[in-house]
Short mmCIF file of C-alpha atoms and ligand atoms in Angstrom, two decimals:
data_model
loop_
_atom_site.label_atom_id
_atom_site.label_comp_id
_atom_site.label_asym_id
_atom_site.label_seq_id
_atom_site.Cartn_x
_atom_site.Cartn_y
_atom_site.Cartn_z
CA MET A 8 -31.52 -61.38 6.30
CA LEU A 9 -28.65 -59.25 7.55
CA LYS A 10 -25.09 -59.57 6.35
CA ILE A 11 -22.78 -58.35 9.10
CA ALA A 12 -19.02 -57.90 8.87
CA THR A 13 -16.44 -57.94 11.65
CA ILE A 14 -12.94 -56.51 11.84
CA GLY A 15 -10.35 -58.29 14.02
CA LYS A 16 -8.90 -61.73 14.50
CA ASP A 17 -8.92 -62.51 18.19
CA GLY A 18 -11.03 -64.31 20.82
CA ARG A 19 -13.21 -61.24 21.29
CA THR A 20 -14.06 -60.93 17.60
CA ASP A 21 -14.78 -64.68 17.42
CA ALA A 22 -17.21 -64.26 20.31
CA ILE A 23 -18.89 -61.28 18.62
CA ALA A 24 -19.26 -63.24 15.37
CA LYS A 25 -20.65 -66.33 17.12
CA SER A 26 -23.12 -64.26 19.06
CA LEU A 27 -24.31 -62.45 15.90
CA ILE A 28 -24.78 -65.59 13.85
CA GLU A 29 -27.17 -66.93 16.53
CA SER A 30 -29.58 -64.14 15.68
CA PRO A 31 -32.56 -65.27 13.56
CA ARG A 32 -32.29 -62.03 11.55
CA VAL A 33 -28.62 -62.64 10.55
CA GLY A 34 -27.87 -64.65 7.41
CA GLU A 35 -24.13 -64.24 7.27
CA VAL A 36 -21.18 -62.92 9.31
CA VAL A 37 -18.11 -62.17 7.26
CA SER A 38 -14.63 -60.98 8.27
CA LEU A 39 -13.04 -57.90 6.68
CA SER A 40 -9.60 -58.55 8.13
CA ASP A 41 -7.14 -61.40 8.27
CA GLY A 42 -5.19 -60.57 11.42
CA LYS A 43 -2.71 -58.14 9.85
CA ASN A 44 -1.57 -55.12 11.81
CA LEU A 45 -4.68 -53.03 11.39
CA ARG A 46 -2.89 -49.76 11.89
CA ILE A 47 -0.90 -49.85 8.75
CA PRO A 48 -2.53 -47.92 5.89
CA GLU A 49 -2.40 -50.93 3.53
CA ALA A 50 -4.49 -52.95 5.95
CA VAL A 51 -7.05 -50.13 6.20
CA GLU A 52 -7.24 -50.00 2.38
CA MET A 53 -7.66 -53.78 2.22
CA VAL A 54 -10.57 -53.63 4.72
CA LEU A 55 -12.23 -50.86 2.70
CA LYS A 56 -11.79 -52.86 -0.52
CA ARG A 57 -13.31 -55.96 1.00
CA ALA A 58 -16.19 -53.93 2.48
CA ALA A 59 -16.90 -52.42 -0.95
CA GLU A 60 -17.01 -55.91 -2.46
CA LEU A 61 -19.07 -57.57 0.27
CA ARG A 62 -21.40 -54.61 1.07
CA PRO A 63 -22.36 -55.68 4.60
CA ASP A 64 -25.38 -54.09 6.29
CA PHE A 65 -23.04 -52.93 9.02
CA VAL A 66 -19.63 -53.56 10.54
CA VAL A 67 -18.69 -54.42 14.12
CA VAL A 68 -15.11 -53.48 14.99
CA GLY A 69 -13.24 -55.70 17.50
CA PRO A 70 -9.85 -54.21 18.40
CA GLU A 71 -8.74 -50.65 18.99
CA GLU A 72 -6.12 -50.15 16.26
CA PRO A 73 -8.53 -49.86 13.34
CA LEU A 74 -10.67 -47.42 15.36
CA ASP A 75 -7.63 -45.22 15.99
CA ALA A 76 -6.69 -45.48 12.30
CA GLY A 77 -10.11 -44.07 11.37
CA ILE A 78 -11.69 -47.17 9.88
CA VAL A 79 -15.15 -46.08 11.07
CA ASP A 80 -14.77 -42.64 9.48
CA ARG A 81 -13.75 -44.27 6.17
CA LEU A 82 -16.49 -46.93 6.19
CA SER A 83 -19.12 -44.35 7.10
CA GLU A 84 -18.01 -42.18 4.17
CA ALA A 85 -18.51 -45.23 1.98
CA GLY A 86 -22.08 -45.58 3.31
CA ILE A 87 -21.42 -48.54 5.62
CA PRO A 88 -22.51 -47.97 9.20
CA CYS A 89 -20.39 -49.25 12.08
CA VAL A 90 -20.59 -50.29 15.69
CA GLY A 91 -17.46 -48.52 16.87
CA PRO A 92 -16.52 -44.87 17.36
CA THR A 93 -14.91 -42.49 14.86
CA SER A 94 -11.21 -41.78 15.36
CA ALA A 95 -12.06 -38.48 17.12
CA LEU A 96 -14.12 -40.37 19.66
CA ALA A 97 -11.79 -43.34 19.90
CA LYS A 98 -9.36 -40.89 21.50
CA LEU A 99 -11.10 -41.97 24.66
CA GLU A 100 -8.78 -45.02 24.44
CA SER A 101 -5.98 -43.79 22.21
CA SER A 102 -5.20 -40.66 24.22
CA LYS A 103 -5.01 -40.92 27.98
CA SER A 104 -4.61 -37.12 28.27
CA PHE A 105 -7.83 -36.60 26.31
CA THR A 106 -9.76 -38.84 28.72
CA ARG A 107 -8.29 -37.35 31.92
CA GLU A 108 -9.07 -33.87 30.63
CA LEU A 109 -12.55 -34.89 29.55
CA LEU A 110 -13.33 -36.02 33.07
CA SER A 111 -11.80 -32.93 34.65
CA GLU A 112 -13.48 -30.47 32.25
CA HIS A 113 -16.90 -32.04 32.77
CA ARG A 114 -16.41 -32.55 36.53
CA ILE A 115 -16.95 -36.27 36.18
CA PRO A 116 -15.67 -38.09 39.28
CA GLY A 117 -13.06 -40.84 39.12
CA ASN A 118 -9.77 -39.20 38.10
CA PRO A 119 -6.78 -39.89 40.36
CA GLU A 120 -4.32 -37.07 41.06
CA TYR A 121 -2.64 -36.52 37.66
CA LYS A 122 -0.75 -34.09 35.44
CA ILE A 123 -0.16 -34.01 31.70
CA PHE A 124 3.28 -33.09 30.39
CA ARG A 125 4.06 -32.10 26.78
CA ASN A 126 7.82 -31.86 27.42
CA LEU A 127 10.23 -32.85 30.21
CA SER A 128 9.86 -29.60 32.10
CA GLY A 129 8.40 -30.15 35.60
CA ILE A 130 8.33 -33.93 35.37
CA GLU A 131 11.02 -34.60 37.99
CA PRO A 132 9.56 -32.46 40.80
CA TYR A 133 6.08 -33.84 40.09
CA LEU A 134 7.38 -37.43 40.38
CA ARG A 135 9.09 -36.55 43.63
CA SER A 136 5.88 -35.05 45.02
CA LEU A 137 3.95 -38.31 44.62
CA GLU A 138 4.26 -41.25 46.99
CA GLY A 139 3.97 -43.72 44.13
CA PHE A 140 3.37 -42.94 40.46
CA VAL A 141 2.36 -44.34 37.14
CA VAL A 142 3.81 -43.12 33.82
CA LYS A 143 1.55 -43.39 30.76
CA PRO A 144 2.50 -42.46 27.20
CA ASP A 145 -0.26 -40.70 25.29
CA GLY A 146 -1.23 -42.94 22.37
CA LEU A 147 -1.78 -46.65 21.82
CA THR A 148 1.05 -48.84 23.00
CA GLY A 149 -0.53 -52.25 22.81
CA GLY A 150 -0.88 -52.27 26.60
CA LYS A 151 2.87 -52.14 27.10
CA GLY A 152 3.47 -48.43 27.71
CA VAL A 153 2.13 -48.00 31.24
CA LYS A 154 4.91 -48.23 33.85
CA ILE A 155 4.42 -48.22 37.59
CA SER A 156 6.82 -47.14 40.36
CA ASN A 157 8.34 -50.05 42.30
CA ALA A 158 7.03 -52.52 39.72
CA HIS A 159 8.71 -51.32 36.49
CA LEU A 160 10.39 -48.03 37.49
CA PHE A 161 12.69 -48.07 40.52
CA SER A 162 13.93 -44.48 40.76
CA VAL A 163 12.91 -40.98 39.77
CA GLU A 164 15.98 -40.81 37.48
CA ASP A 165 14.91 -43.97 35.61
CA SER A 166 11.41 -42.63 35.32
CA VAL A 167 12.59 -39.33 33.84
CA ARG A 168 14.65 -41.35 31.36
CA TYR A 169 11.51 -43.36 30.46
CA CYS A 170 9.64 -40.09 29.82
CA GLU A 171 12.53 -38.93 27.54
CA GLU A 172 12.19 -42.17 25.64
CA ILE A 173 8.44 -41.70 25.29
CA PHE A 174 8.91 -38.21 23.75
CA ARG A 175 11.74 -39.54 21.54
CA ASP A 176 9.42 -42.26 20.25
CA GLY A 177 7.10 -39.54 18.98
CA HIS A 178 4.39 -39.42 21.66
CA ASP A 179 2.97 -35.89 22.12
CA ALA A 180 2.40 -36.18 25.84
CA VAL A 181 3.01 -38.17 29.03
CA VAL A 182 0.39 -38.56 31.71
CA ILE A 183 1.75 -39.04 35.19
CA GLU A 184 -0.62 -40.05 37.89
CA GLU A 185 -0.68 -41.20 41.50
CA LYS A 186 -0.27 -44.94 41.99
CA LEU A 187 -3.52 -46.42 43.29
CA ASP A 188 -3.98 -49.62 45.26
CA GLY A 189 -7.15 -51.67 44.91
CA GLU A 190 -9.06 -54.16 42.84
CA GLU A 191 -9.82 -53.61 39.18
CA PHE A 192 -13.01 -54.39 37.29
CA SER A 193 -14.49 -53.67 33.91
CA LEU A 194 -17.90 -52.20 33.17
CA MET A 195 -18.73 -52.26 29.45
CA SER A 196 -21.78 -50.39 28.18
CA PHE A 197 -23.50 -50.32 24.81
CA CYS A 198 -23.84 -46.72 23.66
CA ASP A 199 -25.74 -45.14 20.76
CA GLY A 200 -24.55 -41.61 21.41
CA THR A 201 -27.20 -40.69 23.95
CA ASN A 202 -28.50 -43.94 25.46
CA VAL A 203 -26.10 -46.03 27.53
CA LYS A 204 -26.92 -49.61 28.60
CA ASP A 205 -24.63 -51.63 30.78
CA MET A 206 -23.32 -55.16 30.45
CA VAL A 207 -22.43 -57.31 33.47
CA VAL A 208 -19.34 -56.31 35.52
CA VAL A 209 -16.31 -58.58 34.95
CA GLN A 210 -12.89 -58.94 36.54
CA ASP A 211 -9.96 -59.60 34.20
CA HIS A 212 -6.52 -61.03 35.26
CA LYS A 213 -3.72 -59.18 33.48
CA ARG A 214 -0.69 -60.87 35.03
CA LEU A 215 0.71 -64.03 33.47
CA GLY A 216 1.25 -66.08 36.59
CA GLU A 217 -0.87 -67.57 39.34
CA GLY A 218 -1.34 -65.29 42.33
CA ASP A 219 -1.01 -62.25 40.01
CA THR A 220 2.73 -62.65 39.41
CA GLY A 221 4.90 -62.18 36.32
CA PRO A 222 4.53 -59.78 33.38
CA ASN A 223 1.33 -58.13 32.19
CA THR A 224 -0.49 -59.82 29.33
CA GLY A 225 -3.51 -59.05 27.17
CA GLY A 226 -5.56 -60.75 29.89
CA MET A 227 -5.30 -64.39 31.02
CA GLY A 228 -8.89 -64.85 31.95
CA SER A 229 -11.88 -63.34 33.69
CA TYR A 230 -15.05 -64.07 35.62
CA SER A 231 -18.54 -62.72 36.22
CA CYS A 232 -21.08 -63.72 38.84
CA GLU A 233 -24.65 -65.05 38.64
CA ASP A 234 -25.97 -62.02 40.56
CA HIS A 235 -24.23 -59.66 38.06
CA ARG A 236 -22.06 -58.22 40.83
CA LEU A 237 -18.51 -58.98 41.97
CA PRO A 238 -17.71 -60.30 45.47
CA PHE A 239 -15.58 -57.27 46.40
CA LEU A 240 -17.95 -54.61 45.01
CA SER A 241 -21.09 -53.09 46.49
CA GLN A 242 -24.12 -52.28 44.40
CA GLU A 243 -23.31 -48.57 44.97
CA HIS A 244 -19.90 -49.01 43.37
CA ILE A 245 -21.45 -50.60 40.30
CA GLN A 246 -24.03 -47.77 40.11
CA GLU A 247 -21.24 -45.21 40.44
CA ALA A 248 -19.29 -46.82 37.57
CA SER A 249 -22.47 -46.92 35.49
CA ARG A 250 -23.07 -43.24 36.20
CA ILE A 251 -19.53 -42.40 35.10
CA ASN A 252 -20.02 -44.26 31.78
CA LYS A 253 -23.24 -42.27 31.19
CA LEU A 254 -21.61 -38.97 32.06
CA VAL A 255 -18.70 -39.77 29.74
CA ALA A 256 -21.02 -40.48 26.82
CA ALA A 257 -22.77 -37.15 27.38
CA ALA A 258 -19.44 -35.33 27.76
CA LEU A 259 -18.16 -36.84 24.48
CA LEU A 260 -21.23 -35.61 22.66
CA GLU A 261 -20.85 -32.15 24.11
CA LYS A 262 -17.13 -31.92 23.43
CA THR A 263 -16.97 -33.35 19.91
CA GLY A 264 -20.53 -32.85 18.66
CA GLN A 265 -20.46 -36.49 17.49
CA PRO A 266 -22.51 -39.35 18.97
CA TYR A 267 -20.38 -42.17 20.37
CA LYS A 268 -21.75 -45.34 18.72
CA GLY A 269 -20.11 -48.46 20.10
CA ILE A 270 -18.87 -49.92 23.33
CA LEU A 271 -17.77 -47.75 26.25
CA TYR A 272 -15.45 -49.89 28.36
CA GLY A 273 -14.60 -48.34 31.71
CA GLY A 274 -11.63 -49.86 33.49
CA PHE A 275 -12.23 -49.02 37.17
CA MET A 276 -10.46 -49.65 40.46
CA ILE A 277 -12.09 -49.81 43.84
CA THR A 278 -9.61 -48.31 46.28
CA GLY A 279 -9.76 -47.62 50.02
CA ASP A 280 -10.74 -44.11 48.98
CA GLY A 281 -13.62 -45.05 46.67
CA LEU A 282 -13.95 -45.65 42.98
CA ARG A 283 -11.36 -44.49 40.42
CA LEU A 284 -11.24 -44.63 36.65
CA LEU A 285 -7.99 -46.15 35.35
CA GLU A 286 -8.70 -46.05 31.66
CA TYR A 287 -11.33 -46.17 28.98
CA ASN A 288 -11.32 -48.53 26.05
CA ALA A 289 -13.37 -47.68 22.99
CA ARG A 290 -14.33 -51.33 22.18
CA PHE A 291 -15.33 -54.65 23.62
CA GLY A 292 -12.80 -56.04 26.17
CA ASP A 293 -10.84 -59.19 25.56
CA PRO A 294 -11.50 -61.45 27.52
CA GLU A 295 -14.46 -59.68 29.17
CA THR A 296 -16.61 -60.04 26.03
CA LEU A 297 -16.20 -63.81 26.28
CA ASN A 298 -17.91 -63.68 29.67
CA VAL A 299 -20.82 -61.45 28.81
CA LEU A 300 -21.89 -62.40 25.25
CA PRO A 301 -22.66 -66.06 26.03
CA ILE A 302 -25.11 -64.98 28.74
CA LEU A 303 -26.65 -62.13 26.75
CA LYS A 304 -30.35 -62.94 26.38
CA THR A 305 -31.08 -60.09 23.95
CA ASP A 306 -30.28 -60.47 20.27
CA LEU A 307 -26.87 -58.86 19.71
CA ALA A 308 -27.71 -57.96 16.12
CA GLU A 309 -30.78 -56.04 17.40
CA ILE A 310 -28.60 -54.18 19.89
CA CYS A 311 -26.08 -53.33 17.14
CA ALA A 312 -28.83 -52.00 14.86
CA ALA A 313 -30.17 -49.89 17.73
CA ILE A 314 -26.70 -48.47 18.35
CA ILE A 315 -26.52 -47.45 14.69
CA HIS A 316 -30.04 -45.97 14.61
CA GLY A 317 -29.85 -44.28 18.00
CA THR A 318 -32.73 -46.33 19.42
CA LEU A 319 -31.03 -48.23 22.25
CA ASP A 320 -33.65 -46.87 24.67
CA GLN A 321 -36.23 -49.08 22.96
CA VAL A 322 -34.28 -52.33 23.39
CA PRO A 323 -34.53 -54.03 26.77
CA ILE A 324 -31.17 -55.69 27.46
CA ALA A 325 -30.99 -58.74 29.71
CA PHE A 326 -28.37 -61.26 30.80
CA GLU A 327 -28.86 -64.73 32.22
CA ASN A 328 -28.29 -65.16 35.97
CA ARG A 329 -25.39 -67.49 35.43
CA ALA A 330 -21.74 -67.24 36.48
CA THR A 331 -18.97 -67.36 33.87
CA VAL A 332 -15.27 -68.12 34.08
CA CYS A 333 -12.97 -67.61 31.07
CA LYS A 334 -9.50 -69.12 30.87
CA TYR A 335 -7.10 -68.36 28.04
CA VAL A 336 -4.57 -70.97 26.97
CA VAL A 337 -1.38 -69.24 25.86
CA PRO A 338 1.83 -70.46 24.22
CA GLU A 339 4.76 -71.26 26.54
CA LYS A 340 7.05 -68.23 27.03
CA TYR A 341 4.15 -65.85 26.20
CA PRO A 342 4.19 -62.82 26.20
CA GLU A 343 7.96 -62.15 25.78
CA ASN A 344 9.11 -64.93 23.49
CA PRO A 345 6.10 -67.13 22.71
CA VAL A 346 6.43 -70.54 21.08
CA LYS A 347 5.00 -70.32 17.52
CA ASN A 348 4.08 -72.54 14.58
CA VAL A 349 3.67 -75.52 16.84
CA ARG A 350 0.63 -77.82 16.68
CA ILE A 351 -1.52 -78.29 19.75
CA ASP A 352 -3.64 -81.35 20.42
CA CYS A 353 -7.24 -80.58 21.36
CA SER A 354 -8.55 -84.14 20.97
CA SER A 355 -9.29 -84.45 24.71
CA VAL A 356 -11.13 -81.11 24.94
CA PRO A 357 -14.80 -81.69 25.90
CA PRO A 358 -17.33 -80.65 23.18
CA GLU A 359 -19.02 -77.27 23.32
CA SER A 360 -22.34 -77.21 25.16
CA SER A 361 -24.61 -74.76 26.96
CA GLY A 362 -22.05 -74.82 29.79
CA LEU A 363 -18.86 -74.59 27.73
CA LYS A 364 -17.91 -72.16 24.99
CA ILE A 365 -14.67 -72.30 23.03
CA TYR A 366 -13.22 -69.27 21.25
CA TYR A 367 -10.41 -69.18 18.73
CA ALA A 368 -7.81 -66.42 19.03
CA ALA A 369 -4.15 -66.67 17.90
CA VAL A 370 -4.34 -70.06 16.19
CA ASP A 371 -4.13 -71.15 12.57
CA LYS A 372 -6.61 -73.82 11.58
CA LYS A 373 -4.76 -76.19 9.24
CA SER A 374 -5.88 -79.51 7.80
CA ASP A 375 -3.97 -81.45 10.45
CA GLY A 376 -5.02 -79.34 13.44
CA LEU A 377 -4.50 -76.05 15.28
CA TYR A 378 -1.17 -74.20 15.24
CA LEU A 379 -0.06 -71.58 17.73
CA THR A 380 0.66 -68.18 16.19
CA GLY A 381 2.28 -66.53 19.19
CA SER A 382 -0.42 -64.80 21.28
CA ARG A 383 -3.36 -65.92 23.42
CA ALA A 384 -4.49 -69.02 21.60
CA LEU A 385 -7.78 -70.48 22.77
CA ALA A 386 -10.32 -69.34 25.34
CA PHE A 387 -12.57 -71.64 27.32
CA VAL A 388 -15.61 -70.20 29.00
CA GLY A 389 -17.39 -72.22 31.67
CA ILE A 390 -20.98 -71.16 32.39
CA GLY A 391 -22.73 -72.41 35.52
CA ARG A 392 -25.14 -71.74 38.34
CA ASN A 393 -22.23 -70.34 40.40
CA LEU A 394 -18.52 -69.63 40.10
CA GLU A 395 -17.51 -73.04 41.42
CA GLU A 396 -19.43 -74.79 38.65
CA ALA A 397 -18.25 -72.39 35.94
CA GLU A 398 -14.60 -72.58 37.07
CA ALA A 399 -14.61 -76.39 37.09
CA ILE A 400 -15.87 -76.49 33.48
CA ALA A 401 -13.35 -73.92 32.24
CA GLU A 402 -10.50 -75.59 34.09
CA GLU A 403 -11.27 -79.08 32.78
CA ALA A 404 -11.31 -77.77 29.21
CA ALA A 405 -8.22 -75.58 29.47
CA SER A 406 -6.13 -78.32 31.11
CA SER A 407 -7.06 -80.82 28.41
CA VAL A 408 -5.11 -79.00 25.66
CA ARG A 409 -1.82 -80.82 24.99
CA GLY A 410 1.29 -79.06 23.75
CA PRO A 411 3.63 -76.23 24.78
CA VAL A 412 0.91 -74.14 26.39
CA ALA A 413 0.03 -72.67 29.78
CA HIS A 414 -3.03 -71.25 31.55
CA ARG A 415 -3.90 -69.87 34.98
CA LYS A 416 -5.50 -72.47 37.16
CA ASP A 417 -6.43 -69.93 39.86
CA ILE A 418 -8.81 -67.70 37.87
CA GLY A 419 -12.32 -67.95 39.27
CA THR A 420 -11.27 -70.07 42.26
CA HIS A 421 -12.62 -69.38 45.72
CA ALA A 422 -9.11 -68.80 47.18
CA LEU A 423 -8.19 -66.04 44.69
CA ILE A 424 -11.56 -64.31 44.98
CA GLN A 425 -11.37 -64.38 48.77
CA HIS A 426 -7.97 -62.75 48.51
CA ARG A 427 -9.52 -59.91 46.47
CA VAL A 428 -12.37 -59.47 48.98
CA ASP A 429 -9.82 -59.31 51.83
CA HIS A 430 -7.69 -56.81 49.90
CA VAL A 431 -10.61 -54.37 49.48
CA LYS A 432 -11.73 -54.83 53.11
CA GLN A 433 -8.23 -54.07 54.35
CA LEU A 434 -7.96 -50.93 52.20
CA GLN A 435 -11.39 -49.70 53.26
CA LYS A 436 -10.56 -50.21 56.95
CA ARG A 437 -7.62 -47.87 56.55
CA ASN A 438 -9.86 -45.22 55.01
CA VAL A 439 -13.18 -45.35 56.83
CA ARG A 440 -13.81 -41.62 56.46
CA LYS A 441 -13.87 -41.45 52.66
CA PRO A 442 -16.00 -44.31 51.31
CA PHE A 443 -16.85 -42.92 47.84
CA VAL A 444 -15.59 -41.05 44.87
CA ARG A 445 -13.96 -37.70 45.54
P1 AMP B 516 -4.20 -48.39 31.59
O1 AMP B 516 -3.80 -48.73 30.19
O2 AMP B 516 -4.27 -46.94 31.86
O3 AMP B 516 -5.42 -49.14 32.08
O4 AMP B 516 -3.09 -49.08 32.50
C1 AMP B 516 -2.84 -50.47 32.41
C2 AMP B 516 -2.79 -51.05 33.79
O5 AMP B 516 -1.93 -50.31 34.63
C3 AMP B 516 -4.15 -51.04 34.53
O6 AMP B 516 -4.96 -52.08 34.21
C4 AMP B 516 -3.71 -51.08 35.96
O7 AMP B 516 -3.35 -52.41 36.32
C5 AMP B 516 -2.41 -50.26 35.96
N1 AMP B 516 -2.71 -48.87 36.26
C6 AMP B 516 -3.11 -47.86 35.47
N2 AMP B 516 -3.28 -46.71 36.13
C7 AMP B 516 -2.95 -46.96 37.41
C8 AMP B 516 -2.89 -46.16 38.58
N3 AMP B 516 -3.15 -44.85 38.57
N4 AMP B 516 -2.50 -46.76 39.74
C9 AMP B 516 -2.19 -48.06 39.74
N5 AMP B 516 -2.23 -48.86 38.69
C10 AMP B 516 -2.58 -48.34 37.51
N1 LIG B 517 -9.25 -56.83 29.17
C1 LIG B 517 -8.31 -55.85 28.70
C2 LIG B 517 -8.65 -55.25 27.41
O1 LIG B 517 -9.55 -55.64 26.74
O2 LIG B 517 -7.95 -54.28 27.05
#
């Protein structure tokens, strides 16, 4: 029987662990981390020490920080294989300039108009040359570094000052790109270095408030459809995104000489001008993983073993034809000043079933109940024949949590999805001549 270890303490890692333990070939799933900041060297050493004691057959890494910190390199040196890329390959997420250049050098479609700056020279005229722009620090920023004109930056002067701040904070580069308009979606693929196999496309909701208002968050919830498409996407768009993930895996192997073993998560946007790549993540998405793993028919442990051995081509991967809606319950005043150390009452939450999955994220389980620890707390995933059914299940569960918490009622509802469909239609009407990727 396999002993598998995970790294991470979030809803995504809980979903990975629960999916692995369902496998008949897995005896035990252990955690190598306790939720500490996994970038600090002491945390890396602690993980290595625990791995040496527990000797798992392999490790699955949840979040990005330990990947960037080189945990996979260190565990591999210690003879413990991992599902997750080495730090050189995790640059796909940790360095936005690396990824833009990778696509450009290998003529992979999907880049917006962009430029990379290693100092302030030339930034101001470039900002003035773009109609709208996005400023991205190179390096991990916990999702908080990307700033968009007219949303976070209201003048060229302020934007130049923001770039100064980025360099002062020690980032090596700033990526500035054209501001795109469209609908975002995520396509995650399993990758063993040469073989790439897709999961189901999912749409996340980054903004805190209903109707996509308020600050950005880690992701308030997400949905996927029973036909494995999204209502605003054509099959060609999904195929194009899939092709980009495959081309990126091949480009990484060519550029670094190392096989990328883990999850390739493409964050795409469908614009009036075709498909664009916004970012890559080098790991499972949170919440997207909570949508796809409960409907994965294939044994996740078998997929992980195939990633490690480079035999993913021999594993047929299938998902149930069911719709999923995930809703995260978050503390009041999240993300700026979240309520913490307060107990929540889950006594009215319906029990887990084949139609409802519950995942534990930023909560402490104490003898008298669950306590909020300041980030996304609990995720409820409704699974049904269609979105309406899945949404009703997730909504009933999320709204039954009592305490100083909030969630988005609109995720997965017909009204919000229709809005997204209309948005894409309107953009495409304006751009009838250029339907696909440039
Ligand atoms: P990133 O970390 O690069 O994905 O950026 C975070 C978020 O910023 C994305 O999920 C988008 O909502 C937004 N974003 C990133 N790049 C662009 C762009 N070029 N145009 C418009 N929005 C963007
Ligand atoms: N869903 C956003 C992320 O995983 O980064």
